[in-house]
Amino acid sequence: MASRAFSRSKVSILASGLFRVLDRTTIKEFPFPVKSKIPAFEVDSWKPLSGFRLYHDGRPRGPLWRGKKLIGKEALFVILGMKRFKDDEEKLDKFIKNHVTRLLKLDMIAVLTELERQEEVTLALKMFRVIRNQDWYKPDVFLYKDLIMALAKCKKMDDVMELWERMREENLFPDSQTYAEVIRGFLSSGSPADAMNIYEDMKKSPDPPEEQPFRILLKGLLPHPLLRNKVKQDFEELFPEKHMYDPPEEIFGVR
């Protein structure tokens, strides 16, 4: 019994001494890492537990469809179907009759906008004709503007002029941006005379003139000094405080 009591007192004395040493000693290095060095097991408070990043890392976010989640399933089906049958006029007309004409108003406009964005301008023009035949259609200058600019960008100038005449028949006037893009399209297609016709039409517009169409026309008419001088005079009368660059005469072939 005496030996047992002695051993217990000895253990208690050693334990108390050990705790005193640990209390006075500062732990400089913990043998186990607090933060894992393995990225897969690294946990930070600022990162969501679901694994999604709070910033854009430059990788593609998905299919190159603008607002795909905002476009209805019927509209997506129509877009894919029209692109599928675009080389077969008979099948395309049948598809339009069976599927496109059944779309709601917002879906039709969504299809038109997406086809314009993808530069499927021939299909967009067909879609626009379907919209014009709907009972709910009302003349809208913005529908014309977007389609005309898409056609001019693809140098479909005959289709541009067709829409231009229909727009004027509906008493709609294009804005300065539309004039500028159509003028640019004719100049890029090598038709300065048609660009001048659009310019004369622009001068009759009820909206106040802006600089952009003048500068595009002045730049595109460099090989045609007589036409350029006419536009230059109008520019100086309308914008007397604006400066315009005049190239050297050697550009015109005059020395």
Coordinates of N, CA and C in Angstrom, one line a residue:
M1 N 0.8 -1.2 0.0 CA 0.0 0.0 0.0 C 0.9 1.2 0.0
A2 N 1.9 1.2 0.8 CA 2.8 2.3 0.8 C 3.5 2.6 -0.5
S3 N 3.8 1.5 -1.2 CA 4.4 1.6 -2.6 C 3.5 2.3 -3.6
R4 N 2.2 1.9 -3.5 CA 1.2 2.4 -4.4 C 1.0 3.9 -4.2
A5 N 1.0 4.3 -2.9 CA 0.8 5.8 -2.6 C 2.0 6.6 -3.0
F6 N 3.2 6.0 -2.9 CA 4.4 6.7 -3.3 C 4.4 6.9 -4.8
S7 N 4.0 5.8 -5.6 CA 4.0 5.9 -7.1 C 3.1 7.0 -7.6
R8 N 1.9 7.0 -6.9 CA 0.9 8.0 -7.3 C 1.4 9.4 -7.1
S9 N 2.0 9.7 -5.9 CA 2.5 11.0 -5.6 C 3.6 11.4 -6.6
K10 N 4.4 10.4 -7.0 CA 5.5 10.6 -7.9 C 5.0 11.1 -9.3
V11 N 3.9 10.4 -9.7 CA 3.3 10.7 -11.0 C 2.7 12.1 -11.0
S12 N 2.0 12.5 -9.9 CA 1.4 13.8 -9.8 C 2.5 14.9 -9.8
I13 N 3.6 14.6 -9.1 CA 4.7 15.6 -9.1 C 5.3 15.8 -10.5
L14 N 5.5 14.8 -11.2 CA 6.0 14.9 -12.6 C 5.1 15.6 -13.5
A15 N 3.8 15.3 -13.4 CA 2.8 15.9 -14.3 C 2.7 17.4 -14.0
S16 N 2.7 17.8 -12.7 CA 2.6 19.3 -12.4 C 3.9 20.0 -12.9
G17 N 5.0 19.3 -12.8 CA 6.2 20.0 -13.3 C 6.2 20.1 -14.8
L18 N 5.7 19.1 -15.5 CA 5.6 19.2 -17.0 C 4.7 20.3 -17.4
F19 N 3.6 20.5 -16.8 CA 2.6 21.6 -17.1 C 3.2 23.0 -16.9
R20 N 4.0 23.1 -15.9 CA 4.7 24.3 -15.6 C 5.7 24.7 -16.7
V21 N 6.4 23.7 -17.2 CA 7.4 23.9 -18.3 C 6.7 24.3 -19.5
L22 N 5.6 23.6 -19.9 CA 4.8 24.0 -21.1 C 4.2 25.3 -21.0
D23 N 3.8 25.8 -19.8 CA 3.2 27.1 -19.7 C 4.2 28.2 -19.9
R24 N 5.4 28.0 -19.5 CA 6.4 29.0 -19.6 C 7.1 29.0 -21.0
T25 N 7.0 27.9 -21.7 CA 7.7 27.8 -23.0 C 6.7 28.2 -24.1
T26 N 7.3 29.1 -25.1 CA 6.5 29.5 -26.2 C 6.7 28.6 -27.4
I27 N 5.6 28.1 -27.9 CA 5.7 27.2 -29.1 C 6.0 28.0 -30.3
K28 N 7.1 27.8 -30.9 CA 7.6 28.5 -32.1 C 7.1 27.9 -33.4
E29 N 7.0 26.6 -33.4 CA 6.6 25.9 -34.6 C 5.7 24.7 -34.3
F30 N 4.6 24.7 -34.9 CA 3.7 23.6 -34.7 C 4.0 22.5 -35.7
P31 N 4.1 21.3 -35.2 CA 4.6 20.2 -36.1 C 3.6 19.9 -37.3
F32 N 2.3 20.3 -37.1 CA 1.4 20.0 -38.2 C 1.0 21.3 -38.9
P33 N 0.9 21.4 -40.2 CA 0.6 22.6 -40.9 C -0.9 23.0 -40.7
V34 N -1.1 24.2 -40.4 CA -2.5 24.7 -40.2 C -3.2 24.8 -41.5
K35 N -2.5 25.2 -42.6 CA -3.1 25.4 -43.9 C -2.5 24.3 -44.8
S36 N -3.4 23.6 -45.4 CA -2.9 22.5 -46.3 C -2.2 23.1 -47.5
K37 N -1.1 22.4 -47.9 CA -0.3 22.8 -49.1 C -0.9 22.2 -50.3
I38 N -1.9 21.4 -50.2 CA -2.6 20.8 -51.4 C -3.7 21.7 -51.8
P39 N -3.7 22.3 -53.0 CA -4.8 23.2 -53.4 C -6.2 22.6 -53.4
A40 N -6.3 21.3 -53.6 CA -7.6 20.7 -53.6 C -8.2 20.7 -52.3
F41 N -7.4 20.7 -51.2 CA -7.9 20.7 -49.8 C -7.8 22.0 -49.1
E42 N -7.4 23.0 -49.9 CA -7.2 24.3 -49.3 C -8.6 25.0 -49.1
V43 N -8.9 25.5 -47.9 CA -10.2 26.1 -47.6 C -9.9 27.6 -47.2
D44 N -10.5 28.5 -47.9 CA -10.4 29.9 -47.6 C -11.8 30.5 -47.3
S45 N -11.8 31.4 -46.5 CA -13.1 32.0 -46.1 C -13.8 32.8 -47.2
W46 N -12.9 33.4 -48.1 CA -13.5 34.2 -49.2 C -14.0 33.4 -50.4
K47 N -13.6 32.1 -50.4 CA -14.1 31.3 -51.6 C -15.4 30.6 -51.2
P48 N -16.3 30.6 -52.2 CA -17.6 29.8 -51.9 C -17.3 28.4 -51.9
L49 N -18.0 27.6 -51.0 CA -17.8 26.2 -50.9 C -18.3 25.4 -52.1
S50 N -19.1 26.0 -53.0 CA -19.6 25.3 -54.1 C -18.6 25.1 -55.2
G51 N -17.4 25.9 -55.1 CA -16.4 25.7 -56.1 C -16.4 26.8 -57.2
F52 N -17.4 27.7 -57.2 CA -17.5 28.7 -58.2 C -16.6 29.9 -57.8
R53 N -16.0 30.5 -58.8 CA -15.1 31.6 -58.6 C -15.9 32.9 -58.6
L54 N -15.4 33.9 -57.8 CA -16.0 35.2 -57.7 C -15.5 36.2 -58.8
Y55 N -14.7 35.7 -59.7 CA -14.1 36.6 -60.7 C -14.1 35.8 -62.0
H56 N -13.9 36.5 -63.2 CA -13.9 35.9 -64.5 C -12.4 35.6 -64.8
D57 N -12.1 34.3 -65.1 CA -10.7 33.9 -65.3 C -10.4 33.9 -66.8
G58 N -11.2 34.4 -67.7 CA -10.9 34.5 -69.1 C -11.3 33.3 -69.9
R59 N -11.9 32.3 -69.3 CA -12.3 31.1 -70.0 C -13.7 31.3 -70.6
P60 N -14.0 30.7 -71.7 CA -15.3 30.8 -72.3 C -16.4 30.4 -71.3
R61 N -17.5 31.2 -71.3 CA -18.6 30.9 -70.4 C -19.6 30.0 -70.9
G62 N -19.5 29.6 -72.2 CA -20.4 28.7 -72.8 C -20.6 28.9 -74.2
P63 N -21.7 28.5 -74.9 CA -21.9 28.7 -76.3 C -22.0 30.2 -76.6
L64 N -21.5 30.5 -77.8 CA -21.5 31.9 -78.2 C -22.9 32.4 -78.7
W65 N -23.8 32.3 -77.8 CA -25.2 32.8 -78.1 C -25.4 33.9 -77.1
R66 N -25.8 35.1 -77.6 CA -26.1 36.2 -76.7 C -27.4 36.0 -76.1
G67 N -27.4 36.0 -74.8 CA -28.7 35.8 -74.0 C -29.4 34.5 -74.3
K68 N -28.7 33.4 -74.4 CA -29.3 32.2 -74.8 C -30.4 31.8 -73.8
K69 N -30.1 32.1 -72.5 CA -31.1 31.7 -71.5 C -32.4 32.6 -71.6
L70 N -32.3 33.7 -72.3 CA -33.4 34.6 -72.4 C -34.2 34.3 -73.7
I71 N -33.7 33.5 -74.5 CA -34.4 33.1 -75.8 C -35.2 31.8 -75.5
G72 N -36.4 31.8 -75.8 CA -37.2 30.6 -75.6 C -36.8 29.4 -76.4
K73 N -37.3 28.2 -76.0 CA -36.9 27.0 -76.7 C -37.5 27.0 -78.1
E74 N -38.7 27.6 -78.3 CA -39.3 27.6 -79.6 C -38.4 28.5 -80.6
A75 N -37.9 29.6 -80.0 CA -37.1 30.5 -80.8 C -35.8 29.9 -81.2
L76 N -35.2 29.2 -80.3 CA -33.9 28.4 -80.6 C -34.1 27.4 -81.6
F77 N -35.2 26.7 -81.5 CA -35.6 25.6 -82.5 C -35.7 26.2 -83.9
V78 N -36.4 27.4 -84.0 CA -36.6 28.1 -85.3 C -35.3 28.5 -85.8
I79 N -34.4 29.1 -85.0 CA -33.1 29.6 -85.5 C -32.3 28.5 -86.1
L80 N -32.2 27.4 -85.3 CA -31.4 26.2 -85.8 C -32.0 25.6 -87.1
G81 N -33.4 25.6 -87.1 CA -34.0 25.0 -88.3 C -33.8 25.9 -89.5
M82 N -33.9 27.2 -89.4 CA -33.7 28.1 -90.6 C -32.3 28.0 -91.1
K83 N -31.3 27.9 -90.2 CA -30.0 27.8 -90.6 C -29.7 26.4 -91.3
R84 N -30.5 25.4 -90.8 CA -30.3 24.1 -91.4 C -30.8 24.0 -92.8
F85 N -31.9 24.7 -93.1 CA -32.5 24.6 -94.4 C -32.3 25.9 -95.3
K86 N -31.3 26.7 -94.9 CA -31.1 27.9 -95.7 C -30.6 27.7 -97.1
D87 N -30.0 26.5 -97.4 CA -29.6 26.2 -98.8 C -30.6 25.6 -99.6
D88 N -31.8 25.3 -99.0 CA -32.9 24.6 -99.7 C -34.1 25.5 -99.6
E89 N -34.4 26.3 -100.6 CA -35.5 27.3 -100.6 C -36.8 26.6 -100.3
E90 N -37.1 25.5 -100.9 CA -38.4 24.8 -100.8 C -38.6 24.3 -99.3
K91 N -37.6 23.7 -98.8 CA -37.7 23.2 -97.4 C -37.7 24.4 -96.4
L92 N -37.0 25.5 -96.7 CA -37.0 26.6 -95.8 C -38.4 27.3 -95.8
D93 N -39.0 27.4 -96.9 CA -40.3 28.0 -97.0 C -41.3 27.1 -96.2
K94 N -41.2 25.8 -96.4 CA -42.1 24.9 -95.7 C -41.9 25.0 -94.2
F95 N -40.6 25.1 -93.7 CA -40.3 25.2 -92.3 C -40.9 26.5 -91.7
I96 N -40.7 27.6 -92.5 CA -41.3 28.9 -92.0 C -42.8 28.8 -91.9
K97 N -43.4 28.2 -92.8 CA -44.9 28.1 -92.8 C -45.4 27.3 -91.6
N98 N -44.7 26.2 -91.3 CA -45.1 25.3 -90.3 C -44.7 25.7 -88.9
H99 N -43.6 26.4 -88.7 CA -43.0 26.7 -87.4 C -42.8 28.2 -87.1
V100 N -42.3 28.9 -88.1 CA -42.0 30.3 -87.8 C -43.3 31.2 -87.5
T101 N -44.3 30.9 -88.4 CA -45.5 31.7 -88.2 C -46.3 31.5 -87.0
R102 N -45.9 30.4 -86.3 CA -46.6 30.1 -85.0 C -46.0 30.7 -83.8
L103 N -44.9 31.4 -84.0 CA -44.2 32.0 -82.8 C -44.9 33.2 -82.3
L104 N -44.7 33.4 -81.0 CA -45.2 34.6 -80.4 C -44.4 35.9 -80.8
K105 N -44.9 37.0 -80.5 CA -44.3 38.3 -81.0 C -42.9 38.4 -80.4
L106 N -42.7 38.2 -79.1 CA -41.3 38.4 -78.6 C -40.3 37.3 -79.1
D107 N -40.8 36.1 -79.4 CA -40.0 35.1 -79.9 C -39.6 35.4 -81.4
M108 N -40.5 36.0 -82.1 CA -40.1 36.4 -83.5 C -39.0 37.5 -83.5
I109 N -39.2 38.5 -82.6 CA -38.2 39.5 -82.6 C -36.9 39.0 -82.1
A110 N -36.9 38.0 -81.1 CA -35.7 37.4 -80.6 C -35.0 36.7 -81.8
V111 N -35.7 36.0 -82.6 CA -35.1 35.2 -83.7 C -34.5 36.2 -84.7
L112 N -35.2 37.3 -85.0 CA -34.6 38.3 -85.9 C -33.4 38.9 -85.4
T113 N -33.4 39.3 -84.1 CA -32.2 39.9 -83.5 C -31.0 38.9 -83.5
E114 N -31.2 37.7 -83.2 CA -30.1 36.7 -83.1 C -29.6 36.4 -84.5
L115 N -30.4 36.3 -85.5 CA -30.0 36.1 -86.9 C -29.1 37.3 -87.4
E116 N -29.5 38.5 -87.0 CA -28.7 39.7 -87.4 C -27.4 39.6 -86.7
R117 N -27.3 39.2 -85.4 CA -26.1 39.2 -84.7 C -25.1 38.2 -85.3
Q118 N -25.7 37.1 -85.8 CA -24.9 36.0 -86.4 C -24.6 36.3 -87.8
E119 N -25.0 37.4 -88.3 CA -24.8 37.9 -89.7 C -25.4 36.9 -90.7
E120 N -26.5 36.2 -90.3 CA -27.3 35.4 -91.2 C -28.4 36.4 -91.8
V121 N -27.9 37.3 -92.6 CA -28.7 38.4 -93.1 C -29.8 38.0 -94.0
T122 N -29.6 37.0 -94.8 CA -30.6 36.5 -95.8 C -31.8 35.9 -95.0
L123 N -31.5 35.1 -93.9 CA -32.5 34.6 -93.1 C -33.2 35.7 -92.3
A124 N -32.4 36.6 -91.8 CA -33.0 37.8 -91.1 C -34.0 38.5 -91.9
L125 N -33.7 38.7 -93.2 CA -34.6 39.4 -94.1 C -35.9 38.6 -94.3
K126 N -35.8 37.3 -94.4 CA -37.0 36.5 -94.5 C -37.8 36.6 -93.2
M127 N -37.1 36.6 -92.1 CA -37.8 36.7 -90.8 C -38.5 38.1 -90.7
F128 N -37.9 39.1 -91.2 CA -38.5 40.4 -91.1 C -39.7 40.5 -92.0
R129 N -39.7 39.8 -93.1 CA -40.9 39.8 -93.9 C -42.1 39.1 -93.2
V130 N -41.7 38.0 -92.5 CA -42.8 37.3 -91.7 C -43.4 38.3 -90.7
I131 N -42.5 39.0 -90.0 CA -43.0 39.9 -89.0 C -43.9 41.0 -89.6
R132 N -43.5 41.5 -90.7 CA -44.3 42.6 -91.3 C -45.7 42.1 -91.7
N133 N -45.9 40.8 -91.9 CA -47.2 40.3 -92.3 C -48.1 39.9 -91.1
Q134 N -47.6 40.1 -89.9 CA -48.3 39.8 -88.7 C -49.4 40.9 -88.4
D135 N -50.4 40.5 -87.7 CA -51.5 41.5 -87.4 C -51.0 42.5 -86.4
W136 N -50.1 42.1 -85.5 CA -49.7 43.0 -84.4 C -48.6 44.0 -84.9
Y137 N -48.1 43.8 -86.1 CA -47.0 44.6 -86.6 C -47.4 46.1 -86.7
K138 N -46.5 47.0 -86.2 CA -46.6 48.4 -86.4 C -45.2 48.9 -86.9
P139 N -45.2 49.9 -87.8 CA -43.9 50.4 -88.3 C -43.0 50.8 -87.2
D140 N -41.8 50.3 -87.2 CA -40.8 50.5 -86.2 C -39.5 50.8 -86.8
V141 N -39.0 52.0 -86.6 CA -37.7 52.4 -87.2 C -36.6 51.6 -86.7
F142 N -36.6 51.1 -85.5 CA -35.5 50.4 -84.9 C -35.4 49.0 -85.6
L143 N -36.5 48.4 -85.9 CA -36.4 47.1 -86.6 C -35.8 47.3 -88.0
Y144 N -36.1 48.4 -88.7 CA -35.5 48.7 -90.0 C -34.0 49.0 -89.8
K145 N -33.7 49.8 -88.8 CA -32.3 50.2 -88.6 C -31.4 49.1 -88.4
D146 N -31.7 48.2 -87.4 CA -30.8 47.0 -87.1 C -30.6 46.2 -88.4
L147 N -31.7 45.9 -89.1 CA -31.6 45.0 -90.3 C -30.8 45.7 -91.4
I148 N -31.1 47.0 -91.6 CA -30.3 47.7 -92.7 C -28.8 47.8 -92.3
M149 N -28.5 48.0 -91.1 CA -27.1 48.1 -90.7 C -26.4 46.7 -90.9
A150 N -27.1 45.6 -90.5 CA -26.6 44.3 -90.7 C -26.4 44.0 -92.2
L151 N -27.3 44.4 -93.0 CA -27.2 44.1 -94.5 C -26.1 45.0 -95.1
A152 N -25.9 46.2 -94.6 CA -24.9 47.1 -95.2 C -23.5 46.6 -94.8
K153 N -23.4 46.0 -93.6 CA -22.1 45.5 -93.1 C -21.7 44.3 -94.0
C154 N -22.7 43.5 -94.4 CA -22.4 42.4 -95.3 C -22.4 42.8 -96.8
K155 N -22.6 44.1 -97.1 CA -22.5 44.6 -98.5 C -23.7 44.0 -99.3
K156 N -24.8 43.8 -98.7 CA -26.0 43.4 -99.4 C -26.8 44.7 -99.7
M157 N -26.3 45.5 -100.6 CA -26.8 46.9 -100.8 C -28.1 46.9 -101.6
D158 N -28.4 45.9 -102.4 CA -29.7 45.8 -103.1 C -30.8 45.6 -102.1
D159 N -30.6 44.7 -101.1 CA -31.5 44.5 -100.1 C -31.7 45.7 -99.2
V160 N -30.6 46.4 -99.0 CA -30.6 47.6 -98.2 C -31.6 48.7 -98.9
M161 N -31.4 48.8 -100.2 CA -32.3 49.8 -100.9 C -33.7 49.4 -100.9
E162 N -34.0 48.1 -100.9 CA -35.4 47.6 -100.9 C -36.0 47.9 -99.5
L163 N -35.3 47.7 -98.4 CA -35.8 48.1 -97.1 C -35.9 49.6 -97.0
W164 N -34.9 50.3 -97.6 CA -34.9 51.8 -97.5 C -36.2 52.3 -98.1
E165 N -36.6 51.8 -99.2 CA -37.9 52.3 -99.9 C -39.1 52.0 -99.1
R166 N -39.1 50.8 -98.5 CA -40.3 50.4 -97.7 C -40.3 51.2 -96.4
M167 N -39.2 51.6 -95.9 CA -39.2 52.4 -94.7 C -39.7 53.8 -95.0
R168 N -39.4 54.3 -96.1 CA -39.9 55.6 -96.5 C -41.4 55.6 -96.8
E169 N -41.8 54.5 -97.3 CA -43.3 54.3 -97.6 C -44.1 54.3 -96.3
E170 N -43.4 53.9 -95.2 CA -44.1 53.9 -93.9 C -43.8 55.1 -93.1
N171 N -43.3 56.2 -93.8 CA -43.1 57.5 -93.2 C -42.1 57.4 -92.0
L172 N -41.1 56.6 -92.1 CA -40.0 56.4 -91.1 C -38.8 57.1 -91.7
F173 N -38.0 57.7 -90.8 CA -36.7 58.4 -91.2 C -35.6 57.7 -90.4
P174 N -34.5 57.3 -91.1 CA -33.4 56.8 -90.4 C -32.6 57.8 -89.6
D175 N -31.9 57.4 -88.6 CA -31.1 58.3 -87.8 C -29.7 58.4 -88.5
S176 N -28.9 59.2 -87.8 CA -27.5 59.5 -88.4 C -26.7 58.3 -88.5
Q177 N -26.8 57.4 -87.5 CA -26.0 56.2 -87.5 C -26.3 55.3 -88.7
T178 N -27.6 55.2 -89.0 CA -28.1 54.4 -90.2 C -27.6 55.0 -91.5
Y179 N -27.7 56.3 -91.6 CA -27.1 57.0 -92.8 C -25.6 56.7 -93.0
A180 N -24.9 56.8 -91.8 CA -23.5 56.6 -91.9 C -23.1 55.2 -92.4
E181 N -23.8 54.2 -91.8 CA -23.5 52.8 -92.2 C -23.9 52.5 -93.7
V182 N -25.0 53.1 -94.1 CA -25.4 52.8 -95.5 C -24.4 53.5 -96.5
I183 N -24.0 54.7 -96.1 CA -23.0 55.4 -96.9 C -21.7 54.7 -97.0
R184 N -21.3 54.2 -95.8 CA -20.0 53.4 -95.8 C -20.2 52.1 -96.6
G185 N -21.4 51.5 -96.6 CA -21.6 50.3 -97.4 C -21.5 50.5 -98.9
F186 N -22.0 51.6 -99.3 CA -22.0 51.9 -100.8 C -20.5 52.3 -101.2
L187 N -19.8 53.0 -100.3 CA -18.4 53.3 -100.6 C -17.6 52.1 -100.7
S188 N -17.8 51.2 -99.7 CA -17.0 49.9 -99.7 C -17.3 49.1 -100.9
S189 N -18.5 49.2 -101.4 CA -18.9 48.4 -102.6 C -18.5 49.1 -103.9
G190 N -17.9 50.2 -103.8 CA -17.5 50.9 -105.0 C -18.6 51.6 -105.8
S191 N -19.5 52.2 -105.0 CA -20.7 52.9 -105.6 C -20.8 54.3 -105.0
P192 N -19.9 55.2 -105.4 CA -19.9 56.6 -104.8 C -21.2 57.3 -105.2
A193 N -21.7 57.0 -106.4 CA -23.0 57.7 -106.8 C -24.1 57.4 -105.9
D194 N -24.3 56.1 -105.6 CA -25.3 55.7 -104.7 C -25.1 56.3 -103.3
A195 N -23.9 56.4 -102.8 CA -23.6 57.0 -101.6 C -24.0 58.5 -101.6
M196 N -23.8 59.2 -102.7 CA -24.2 60.6 -102.8 C -25.7 60.7 -102.8
N197 N -26.4 59.7 -103.4 CA -27.9 59.7 -103.3 C -28.4 59.6 -101.9
I198 N -27.8 58.8 -101.1 CA -28.1 58.6 -99.7 C -27.8 59.9 -98.9
Y199 N -26.7 60.6 -99.3 CA -26.3 61.8 -98.7 C -27.4 62.9 -99.0
E200 N -27.8 63.0 -100.2 CA -28.9 64.0 -100.6 C -30.2 63.7 -99.8
D201 N -30.5 62.4 -99.6 CA -31.6 62.1 -98.8 C -31.4 62.5 -97.4
M202 N -30.2 62.3 -96.9 CA -29.9 62.7 -95.5 C -30.1 64.2 -95.2
K203 N -29.8 65.0 -96.2 CA -30.0 66.5 -96.1 C -31.4 66.9 -96.0
K204 N -32.4 66.0 -96.4 CA -33.8 66.3 -96.3 C -34.4 65.8 -95.0
S205 N -33.6 65.1 -94.2 CA -34.1 64.5 -93.0 C -34.5 65.6 -92.0
P206 N -35.6 65.4 -91.3 CA -36.0 66.4 -90.3 C -35.1 66.4 -89.0
D207 N -34.3 65.4 -88.8 CA -33.4 65.4 -87.7 C -32.2 66.3 -88.0
P208 N -31.6 66.9 -87.0 CA -30.4 67.8 -87.2 C -29.2 66.9 -87.7
P209 N -28.4 67.4 -88.6 CA -27.3 66.6 -89.1 C -26.2 66.4 -88.0
E210 N -25.4 65.3 -88.2 CA -24.3 65.0 -87.3 C -23.0 64.9 -88.1
E211 N -21.9 64.9 -87.5 CA -20.6 64.9 -88.2 C -20.3 63.5 -88.8
Q212 N -20.6 62.4 -88.2 CA -20.1 61.1 -88.6 C -20.4 60.8 -90.0
P213 N -21.6 61.0 -90.6 CA -21.8 60.7 -92.0 C -21.0 61.5 -92.9
F214 N -20.8 62.8 -92.6 CA -20.0 63.7 -93.4 C -18.5 63.2 -93.4
R215 N -18.0 62.9 -92.3 CA -16.6 62.4 -92.2 C -16.4 61.1 -93.0
I216 N -17.3 60.2 -92.9 CA -17.2 58.9 -93.6 C -17.2 59.2 -95.1
L217 N -18.1 60.1 -95.5 CA -18.3 60.4 -96.9 C -17.0 61.2 -97.5
L218 N -16.5 62.1 -96.7 CA -15.3 62.8 -97.1 C -14.1 61.9 -97.2
K219 N -14.0 60.9 -96.4 CA -12.9 60.0 -96.4 C -13.0 59.1 -97.6
G220 N -14.3 58.6 -97.9 CA -14.5 57.7 -99.0 C -14.4 58.3 -100.3
L221 N -14.6 59.6 -100.4 CA -14.6 60.3 -101.7 C -13.3 60.9 -102.1
L222 N -12.2 60.5 -101.4 CA -10.9 61.0 -101.8 C -10.5 60.8 -103.2
P223 N -10.9 59.6 -103.9 CA -10.6 59.5 -105.3 C -11.5 60.3 -106.2
H224 N -12.5 61.0 -105.6 CA -13.5 61.7 -106.4 C -13.5 63.2 -105.9
P225 N -12.6 64.0 -106.3 CA -12.4 65.4 -105.7 C -13.6 66.3 -105.9
L226 N -14.3 66.2 -107.1 CA -15.4 67.0 -107.3 C -16.6 66.8 -106.4
L227 N -16.9 65.5 -106.2 CA -17.9 65.2 -105.2 C -17.5 65.5 -103.8
R228 N -16.3 65.3 -103.5 CA -15.8 65.6 -102.2 C -15.8 67.1 -101.9
N229 N -15.5 67.9 -102.8 CA -15.6 69.4 -102.6 C -17.0 69.8 -102.3
K230 N -18.0 69.2 -102.9 CA -19.4 69.5 -102.7 C -19.8 69.2 -101.2
V231 N -19.4 68.0 -100.8 CA -19.7 67.6 -99.4 C -18.9 68.5 -98.4
K232 N -17.7 68.9 -98.8 CA -16.9 69.7 -97.9 C -17.5 71.0 -97.7
Q233 N -18.1 71.6 -98.7 CA -18.7 72.9 -98.6 C -19.9 72.8 -97.6
D234 N -20.7 71.8 -97.8 CA -21.8 71.6 -96.9 C -21.4 71.4 -95.4
F235 N -20.3 70.6 -95.3 CA -19.7 70.4 -93.9 C -19.3 71.7 -93.3
E236 N -18.6 72.5 -94.0 CA -18.1 73.8 -93.4 C -19.2 74.8 -93.1
E237 N -20.3 74.7 -93.9 CA -21.5 75.5 -93.5 C -22.2 75.1 -92.3
L238 N -22.3 73.8 -92.1 CA -23.1 73.2 -91.0 C -22.2 73.1 -89.7
F239 N -20.9 72.9 -89.9 CA -20.0 72.8 -88.7 C -18.9 73.8 -88.9
P240 N -19.1 75.1 -88.8 CA -18.0 76.0 -89.0 C -16.9 76.0 -88.0
E241 N -17.1 75.5 -86.8 CA -16.1 75.4 -85.8 C -15.3 74.1 -85.8
K242 N -15.7 73.2 -86.7 CA -15.0 71.9 -86.7 C -13.9 71.9 -87.8
H243 N -12.8 71.2 -87.4 CA -11.6 71.1 -88.3 C -11.7 69.8 -89.2
M244 N -11.3 69.9 -90.4 CA -11.3 68.7 -91.3 C -10.0 68.6 -92.0
Y245 N -9.5 67.4 -92.1 CA -8.2 67.2 -92.7 C -8.3 67.1 -94.2
D246 N -7.5 67.9 -94.9 CA -7.4 67.9 -96.3 C -6.1 67.2 -96.8
P247 N -6.2 66.1 -97.5 CA -4.9 65.4 -97.9 C -4.2 66.2 -99.0
P248 N -2.9 65.9 -99.2 CA -2.2 66.6 -100.3 C -2.8 66.4 -101.6
E249 N -2.5 67.3 -102.6 CA -3.1 67.2 -103.9 C -2.5 66.0 -104.7
E250 N -1.4 65.4 -104.2 CA -0.8 64.3 -105.0 C -1.7 63.1 -104.9
I251 N -2.6 63.0 -103.8 CA -3.5 61.9 -103.7 C -4.5 61.9 -104.8
F252 N -4.9 63.1 -105.3 CA -5.9 63.1 -106.4 C -5.2 63.0 -107.7
G253 N -3.9 62.9 -107.8 CA -3.2 62.8 -109.1 C -3.0 64.2 -109.7
V254 N -3.0 65.3 -108.9 CA -2.8 66.6 -109.4 C -1.5 67.1 -108.8
R255 N -0.7 67.7 -109.7 CA 0.6 68.2 -109.3 C 0.8 69.6 -109.8

